[in-house]
Amino acid sequence: MIYPLIQQLINKAIAAQLIDCEDEIYARNQVLSLLRLVEFKDCEISESNLEIPDLLEQIVDFACEQGIIEDIFDEKEIFSSKIMNCFIARPSTVNQIFFDKYKQNPQEATEYFYELSKNSNYIQMKRIRNNVEYKVSTKYGELDITINLSKPEKDPRSIALERTVQKANYPKCLLCIENEGYAGRIGHPARSNHRMIRLNLSDEKWLLQYSPYVYYNEHCIVLSEDHRDMRITSVAFQRLLNFVEQFPHYFVGSNADLPIVGGSILSHDHYQGGHYDFAMAKAEDDWTFSLEQFPNVQGSVVKWPMSVIRLRSKETGPLVEAGEHILSRWRNYSDETVGIYAKTGDTPHNTITPIARKNQEFYELDLVLRNNRTSEEHPLGIFHPHQDVHHIKKENIGLIEVMGLAVLPARLKDELEEVENFILGKTDSVAEYHLEWANGLKEGYQSVVTPSNVEAIVREETGKKFLKALEDAGVFKTNEEGKAGFNRFILSLS
């Protein structure tokens, strides 16, 4: 039965424009070699709804049955990636096609590369569809909620093997250029089917790729060719705006560069972007201000649960200069009345999460003020989700969350269903850390809850918990005291 699967995969690859009809025999022979088959038998192909990921799974299962690979997660991923590499052009060809399309329209170029990344199974669309996704309306707009179910759990044998294999320093990290075409190994993901687009940002070599587990449309990663620590500087602002100049239909932003408020990978300079409008991008101005030394820049404080300064200009240069000025002031700014201290000894606490976009004729640079100080009451961070929301969101508030998209842990899928049954009185069992919350929901909704609306109720209340996490992360709270503190900082900029 392997031959019909191979032929169906080839047909799907042709239909997805991964290869041309002239490439069929070549691609077939490459796949046969991987499967240690010395011939191909013509076969009838019946109609099938199987997509590329489904066909890959069955072909990989065949490889396991034949003893070609072991039936463990990492080896199956590596083999699957190698099969798809038979259908993808080399990086130079992909880049040539990309920039030929770019000359016509930047959006056509990114659409081509996004489709290539999905069709080649580099972006794991089948797994991503497992995610639970919905929106919750708030006074700040619609927040996006995602329960992340796309990353499969490794089997015990893979985990055991990872403990025994010799550590390697190639590639240096998951974002390095050396991942392009890298087969992978136990403990390091398969990347045979991985391609990158070469970019020039502020006279430096950078690369564009998509996230293998996209959280929103065209979720891309922009990374330095050099393996170096991520830093928020005026040069970073310049690169972000330079990227938006080249791809005006995309936004791009950076995680902050300090622990707690930063991203998961601070050891490699990189940004994230995409073709998506988050709630924060659509948020209105709360109030506006001007900076006398930057007359070509419009400033505003955004109506958002976190502390966001939005700068607008028709030119990118003034935005970089104004952003550098605000960053420099914020790095050393303290206001004990609202609990903001720039340093503890020589340890810095203040930094910025920046986001750039083009909005009609204006460039916009959003500067989200961050502080990573801790205390006995809040050992994970004063401006970090507090204890009362940890049962929903305990992880860092990174770039994606800052903009209004919650990435919640997989455990919540089953746990929230338990909470629903608890509210309906179908069970007395609920996770201990949800109990206080669940009891409050049960009491508050007892007169209106039904089996048909309980899911919507729990989803909305989960969204409120995420909103509270964003409010916790705001350095200047949205109350009168916080607004007064924010105003004092704005005044200090002049």
mmCIF file of C-alpha atoms in Angstrom, residues 5-244:
data_model
loop_
_atom_site.group_PDB
_atom_site.id
_atom_site.type_symbol
_atom_site.label_atom_id
_atom_site.label_comp_id
_atom_site.label_asym_id
_atom_site.label_seq_id
_atom_site.Cartn_x
_atom_site.Cartn_y
_atom_site.Cartn_z
ATOM 1 C CA LEU A 5 0.601 6.906 -0.678
ATOM 2 C CA ILE A 6 3.774 8.074 -2.429
ATOM 3 C CA GLN A 7 1.849 8.918 -5.592
ATOM 4 C CA GLN A 8 -0.846 10.780 -3.683
ATOM 5 C CA LEU A 9 1.839 12.807 -1.887
ATOM 6 C CA ILE A 10 3.440 13.671 -5.241
ATOM 7 C CA ASN A 11 0.054 14.685 -6.659
ATOM 8 C CA LYS A 12 -0.621 16.910 -3.661
ATOM 9 C CA ALA A 13 2.824 18.485 -3.979
ATOM 10 C CA ILE A 14 2.170 19.301 -7.641
ATOM 11 C CA ALA A 15 -1.269 20.716 -6.817
ATOM 12 C CA ALA A 16 0.265 22.878 -4.085
ATOM 13 C CA GLN A 17 2.899 24.109 -6.582
ATOM 14 C CA LEU A 18 5.758 22.759 -4.496
ATOM 15 C CA ILE A 19 7.054 21.001 -7.631
ATOM 16 C CA ASP A 20 6.223 21.021 -11.355
ATOM 17 C CA CYS A 21 5.071 18.002 -13.338
ATOM 18 C CA GLU A 22 8.609 17.733 -14.762
ATOM 19 C CA ASP A 23 9.910 17.117 -11.218
ATOM 20 C CA GLU A 24 7.615 14.143 -10.537
ATOM 21 C CA ILE A 25 10.030 11.280 -11.296
ATOM 22 C CA TYR A 26 12.939 13.001 -9.535
ATOM 23 C CA ALA A 27 10.886 13.630 -6.387
ATOM 24 C CA ARG A 28 9.510 10.085 -6.465
ATOM 25 C CA ASN A 29 13.014 8.614 -6.623
ATOM 26 C CA GLN A 30 14.167 10.759 -3.721
ATOM 27 C CA VAL A 31 11.284 9.482 -1.581
ATOM 28 C CA LEU A 32 11.927 5.872 -2.678
ATOM 29 C CA SER A 33 15.539 6.240 -1.556
ATOM 30 C CA LEU A 34 14.501 7.406 1.899
ATOM 31 C CA LEU A 35 12.136 4.442 2.155
ATOM 32 C CA ARG A 36 14.861 2.047 0.937
ATOM 33 C CA LEU A 37 12.717 0.970 -1.999
ATOM 34 C CA VAL A 38 14.450 0.035 -5.269
ATOM 35 C CA GLU A 39 11.399 0.213 -7.515
ATOM 36 C CA PHE A 40 8.064 1.913 -7.946
ATOM 37 C CA LYS A 41 4.980 -0.035 -8.901
ATOM 38 C CA ASP A 42 2.292 1.710 -10.907
ATOM 39 C CA CYS A 43 -0.962 1.753 -9.006
ATOM 40 C CA GLU A 44 -4.472 3.075 -9.259
ATOM 41 C CA ILE A 45 -5.142 6.151 -7.187
ATOM 42 C CA SER A 46 -8.646 6.369 -5.813
ATOM 43 C CA GLU A 47 -10.108 9.685 -4.715
ATOM 44 C CA SER A 48 -8.951 10.640 -1.260
ATOM 45 C CA ASN A 49 -9.451 13.519 1.153
ATOM 46 C CA LEU A 50 -6.042 12.962 2.708
ATOM 47 C CA GLU A 51 -3.902 16.092 2.887
ATOM 48 C CA ILE A 52 -0.098 16.292 2.914
ATOM 49 C CA PRO A 53 0.225 15.925 6.738
ATOM 50 C CA ASP A 54 -2.070 12.861 6.698
ATOM 51 C CA LEU A 55 -0.107 11.207 3.883
ATOM 52 C CA LEU A 56 3.155 11.971 5.653
ATOM 53 C CA GLU A 57 1.921 10.295 8.827
ATOM 54 C CA GLN A 58 1.053 7.115 6.956
ATOM 55 C CA ILE A 59 4.354 7.037 5.070
ATOM 56 C CA VAL A 60 6.264 7.582 8.325
ATOM 57 C CA ASP A 61 4.265 4.747 9.922
ATOM 58 C CA PHE A 62 5.408 2.522 7.039
ATOM 59 C CA ALA A 63 9.022 3.525 7.737
ATOM 60 C CA CYS A 64 8.567 2.522 11.373
ATOM 61 C CA GLU A 65 7.010 -0.822 10.436
ATOM 62 C CA GLN A 66 9.909 -1.574 8.082
ATOM 63 C CA GLY A 67 12.496 -0.743 10.738
ATOM 64 C CA ILE A 68 13.860 2.189 8.731
ATOM 65 C CA ILE A 69 13.389 4.451 11.757
ATOM 66 C CA GLU A 70 12.415 3.844 15.361
ATOM 67 C CA ASP A 71 8.860 4.580 16.426
ATOM 68 C CA ILE A 72 9.790 7.566 18.583
ATOM 69 C CA PHE A 73 8.727 11.184 18.209
ATOM 70 C CA ASP A 74 12.016 12.840 17.221
ATOM 71 C CA GLU A 75 12.957 10.213 14.632
ATOM 72 C CA LYS A 76 9.518 10.408 13.026
ATOM 73 C CA GLU A 77 9.733 14.197 12.871
ATOM 74 C CA ILE A 78 13.182 14.031 11.278
ATOM 75 C CA PHE A 79 12.037 11.495 8.678
ATOM 76 C CA SER A 80 8.868 13.456 7.849
ATOM 77 C CA SER A 81 10.932 16.619 7.345
ATOM 78 C CA LYS A 82 13.364 14.770 5.055
ATOM 79 C CA ILE A 83 10.490 13.516 2.892
ATOM 80 C CA MET A 84 9.101 17.027 2.434
ATOM 81 C CA ASN A 85 12.574 18.334 1.613
ATOM 82 C CA CYS A 86 12.311 16.248 -1.581
ATOM 83 C CA PHE A 87 9.607 18.663 -2.756
ATOM 84 C CA ILE A 88 11.146 22.031 -1.866
ATOM 85 C CA ALA A 89 13.563 24.135 -3.876
ATOM 86 C CA ARG A 90 16.927 25.160 -2.458
ATOM 87 C CA PRO A 91 17.149 28.423 -0.464
ATOM 88 C CA SER A 92 18.648 30.366 -3.391
ATOM 89 C CA THR A 93 15.712 29.449 -5.651
ATOM 90 C CA VAL A 94 13.131 30.219 -2.951
ATOM 91 C CA ASN A 95 14.748 33.614 -2.394
ATOM 92 C CA GLN A 96 14.864 34.347 -6.140
ATOM 93 C CA ILE A 97 11.138 33.582 -6.499
ATOM 94 C CA PHE A 98 10.372 35.628 -3.383
ATOM 95 C CA PHE A 99 12.155 38.748 -4.611
ATOM 96 C CA ASP A 100 10.824 38.401 -8.165
ATOM 97 C CA LYS A 101 7.362 38.565 -6.609
ATOM 98 C CA TYR A 102 8.470 41.324 -4.232
ATOM 99 C CA LYS A 103 9.292 43.573 -7.216
ATOM 100 C CA GLN A 104 5.640 43.314 -8.213
ATOM 101 C CA ASN A 105 4.144 43.560 -4.720
ATOM 102 C CA PRO A 106 5.597 42.853 -1.233
ATOM 103 C CA GLN A 107 2.336 41.212 -0.175
ATOM 104 C CA GLU A 108 2.512 38.745 -3.085
ATOM 105 C CA ALA A 109 6.006 37.778 -1.949
ATOM 106 C CA THR A 110 5.028 37.047 1.643
ATOM 107 C CA GLU A 111 1.891 35.201 0.560
ATOM 108 C CA TYR A 112 4.042 32.966 -1.662
ATOM 109 C CA PHE A 113 6.469 32.198 1.164
ATOM 110 C CA TYR A 114 3.683 31.619 3.692
ATOM 111 C CA GLU A 115 1.939 29.139 1.393
ATOM 112 C CA LEU A 116 5.254 27.397 0.732
ATOM 113 C CA SER A 117 5.907 27.114 4.471
ATOM 114 C CA LYS A 118 2.446 25.647 5.073
ATOM 115 C CA ASN A 119 2.386 23.288 2.103
ATOM 116 C CA SER A 120 5.842 21.948 2.934
ATOM 117 C CA ASN A 121 4.551 21.046 6.407
ATOM 118 C CA TYR A 122 7.159 23.326 8.012
ATOM 119 C CA ILE A 123 4.208 25.207 9.497
ATOM 120 C CA GLN A 124 2.326 22.461 11.288
ATOM 121 C CA MET A 125 -1.197 23.452 10.198
ATOM 122 C CA LYS A 126 -2.804 20.111 11.120
ATOM 123 C CA ARG A 127 -1.570 20.423 14.694
ATOM 124 C CA ILE A 128 -2.380 24.125 14.868
ATOM 125 C CA ARG A 129 -6.028 23.341 14.078
ATOM 126 C CA ASN A 130 -6.164 21.530 17.430
ATOM 127 C CA ASN A 131 -5.835 24.862 19.243
ATOM 128 C CA VAL A 132 -8.896 26.294 20.969
ATOM 129 C CA GLU A 133 -9.319 29.860 19.685
ATOM 130 C CA TYR A 134 -11.949 32.494 20.403
ATOM 131 C CA LYS A 135 -12.392 36.199 21.113
ATOM 132 C CA VAL A 136 -13.647 38.005 24.221
ATOM 133 C CA SER A 137 -15.129 41.510 24.106
ATOM 134 C CA THR A 138 -13.746 43.990 26.641
ATOM 135 C CA LYS A 139 -13.722 47.762 27.059
ATOM 136 C CA TYR A 140 -10.331 47.679 25.283
ATOM 137 C CA GLY A 141 -11.602 45.752 22.268
ATOM 138 C CA GLU A 142 -11.701 42.057 21.417
ATOM 139 C CA LEU A 143 -8.951 40.039 23.090
ATOM 140 C CA ASP A 144 -7.781 36.839 21.376
ATOM 141 C CA ILE A 145 -7.679 33.690 23.488
ATOM 142 C CA THR A 146 -5.726 30.596 22.389
ATOM 143 C CA ILE A 147 -5.364 27.376 24.352
ATOM 144 C CA ASN A 148 -2.191 25.973 22.853
ATOM 145 C CA LEU A 149 -2.723 22.335 21.856
ATOM 146 C CA SER A 150 -0.527 22.331 18.753
ATOM 147 C CA LYS A 151 2.766 21.182 20.237
ATOM 148 C CA PRO A 152 2.504 17.424 20.789
ATOM 149 C CA GLU A 153 3.797 15.883 23.985
ATOM 150 C CA LYS A 154 6.870 13.734 23.480
ATOM 151 C CA ASP A 155 6.666 10.054 24.290
ATOM 152 C CA PRO A 156 8.641 8.755 27.333
ATOM 153 C CA ARG A 157 11.245 7.049 25.123
ATOM 154 C CA SER A 158 12.102 10.348 23.396
ATOM 155 C CA ILE A 159 12.398 12.117 26.737
ATOM 156 C CA ALA A 160 14.644 9.346 28.076
ATOM 157 C CA LEU A 161 16.846 9.496 24.966
ATOM 158 C CA GLU A 162 17.288 13.266 25.305
ATOM 159 C CA ARG A 163 18.890 12.682 28.718
ATOM 160 C CA THR A 164 21.458 10.298 27.277
ATOM 161 C CA VAL A 165 22.555 11.974 24.031
ATOM 162 C CA GLN A 166 25.719 14.026 23.943
ATOM 163 C CA LYS A 167 25.046 17.752 23.935
ATOM 164 C CA ALA A 168 25.937 19.582 20.724
ATOM 165 C CA ASN A 169 26.413 23.287 20.057
ATOM 166 C CA TYR A 170 25.342 23.229 16.422
ATOM 167 C CA PRO A 171 23.109 25.036 15.682
ATOM 168 C CA LYS A 172 23.781 27.306 18.655
ATOM 169 C CA CYS A 173 20.047 27.854 19.232
ATOM 170 C CA LEU A 174 16.643 27.270 17.628
ATOM 171 C CA LEU A 175 16.814 30.613 15.782
ATOM 172 C CA CYS A 176 20.260 30.376 14.195
ATOM 173 C CA ILE A 177 20.650 30.382 10.411
ATOM 174 C CA GLU A 178 22.309 26.963 10.660
ATOM 175 C CA ASN A 179 18.844 25.468 11.249
ATOM 176 C CA GLU A 180 18.028 25.910 7.551
ATOM 177 C CA GLY A 181 18.015 22.397 6.120
ATOM 178 C CA TYR A 182 19.334 20.842 9.346
ATOM 179 C CA ALA A 183 18.072 17.271 9.680
ATOM 180 C CA GLY A 184 17.603 17.526 13.427
ATOM 181 C CA ARG A 185 18.549 15.143 16.199
ATOM 182 C CA ILE A 186 17.171 13.848 19.472
ATOM 183 C CA GLY A 187 16.300 16.988 21.410
ATOM 184 C CA HIS A 188 16.634 19.374 18.451
ATOM 185 C CA PRO A 189 13.747 19.835 15.984
ATOM 186 C CA ALA A 190 13.841 18.606 12.402
ATOM 187 C CA ARG A 191 14.480 21.390 9.899
ATOM 188 C CA SER A 192 15.220 19.671 6.545
ATOM 189 C CA ASN A 193 12.155 21.435 5.078
ATOM 190 C CA HIS A 194 13.058 24.823 6.571
ATOM 191 C CA ARG A 195 13.774 27.847 4.357
ATOM 192 C CA MET A 196 14.640 31.477 5.169
ATOM 193 C CA ILE A 197 14.393 34.724 3.206
ATOM 194 C CA ARG A 198 17.481 36.957 3.230
ATOM 195 C CA LEU A 199 16.849 40.558 4.295
ATOM 196 C CA ASN A 200 18.844 43.715 4.814
ATOM 197 C CA LEU A 201 17.783 45.724 7.862
ATOM 198 C CA SER A 202 19.767 48.863 8.622
ATOM 199 C CA ASP A 203 22.776 47.523 6.679
ATOM 200 C CA GLU A 204 22.785 44.212 8.563
ATOM 201 C CA LYS A 205 22.028 40.681 7.404
ATOM 202 C CA TRP A 206 18.698 39.448 8.768
ATOM 203 C CA LEU A 207 16.367 36.595 7.872
ATOM 204 C CA LEU A 208 12.628 36.063 7.584
ATOM 205 C CA GLN A 209 10.891 32.809 8.452
ATOM 206 C CA TYR A 210 7.501 31.763 9.792
ATOM 207 C CA SER A 211 6.809 30.233 13.163
ATOM 208 C CA PRO A 212 6.259 26.453 12.874
ATOM 209 C CA TYR A 213 3.298 26.892 15.252
ATOM 210 C CA VAL A 214 1.664 30.139 14.107
ATOM 211 C CA TYR A 215 -0.613 31.888 16.606
ATOM 212 C CA TYR A 216 -2.096 34.325 14.064
ATOM 213 C CA ASN A 217 -2.086 34.983 10.326
ATOM 214 C CA GLU A 218 1.399 34.947 8.792
ATOM 215 C CA HIS A 219 3.086 34.819 12.197
ATOM 216 C CA CYS A 220 6.682 35.460 11.179
ATOM 217 C CA ILE A 221 10.032 35.605 12.927
ATOM 218 C CA VAL A 222 12.702 38.090 11.830
ATOM 219 C CA LEU A 223 16.123 37.082 13.108
ATOM 220 C CA SER A 224 19.694 38.292 12.995
ATOM 221 C CA GLU A 225 22.194 36.243 11.004
ATOM 222 C CA ASP A 226 24.537 36.661 13.988
ATOM 223 C CA HIS A 227 23.950 34.740 17.200
ATOM 224 C CA ARG A 228 23.920 37.553 19.765
ATOM 225 C CA ASP A 229 21.828 38.642 22.731
ATOM 226 C CA MET A 230 18.605 40.530 22.118
ATOM 227 C CA ARG A 231 18.827 44.207 23.094
ATOM 228 C CA ILE A 232 16.356 47.081 22.938
ATOM 229 C CA THR A 233 18.175 50.107 21.538
ATOM 230 C CA SER A 234 17.583 52.880 19.041
ATOM 231 C CA VAL A 235 19.101 50.561 16.412
ATOM 232 C CA ALA A 236 16.369 48.041 17.213
ATOM 233 C CA PHE A 237 13.747 50.756 16.604
ATOM 234 C CA GLN A 238 15.466 51.571 13.312
ATOM 235 C CA ARG A 239 15.390 47.916 12.218
ATOM 236 C CA LEU A 240 11.720 47.496 13.130
ATOM 237 C CA LEU A 241 10.720 50.547 11.127
ATOM 238 C CA ASN A 242 12.998 49.550 8.250
ATOM 239 C CA PHE A 243 11.205 46.191 8.128
ATOM 240 C CA VAL A 244 7.820 47.930 8.008
#
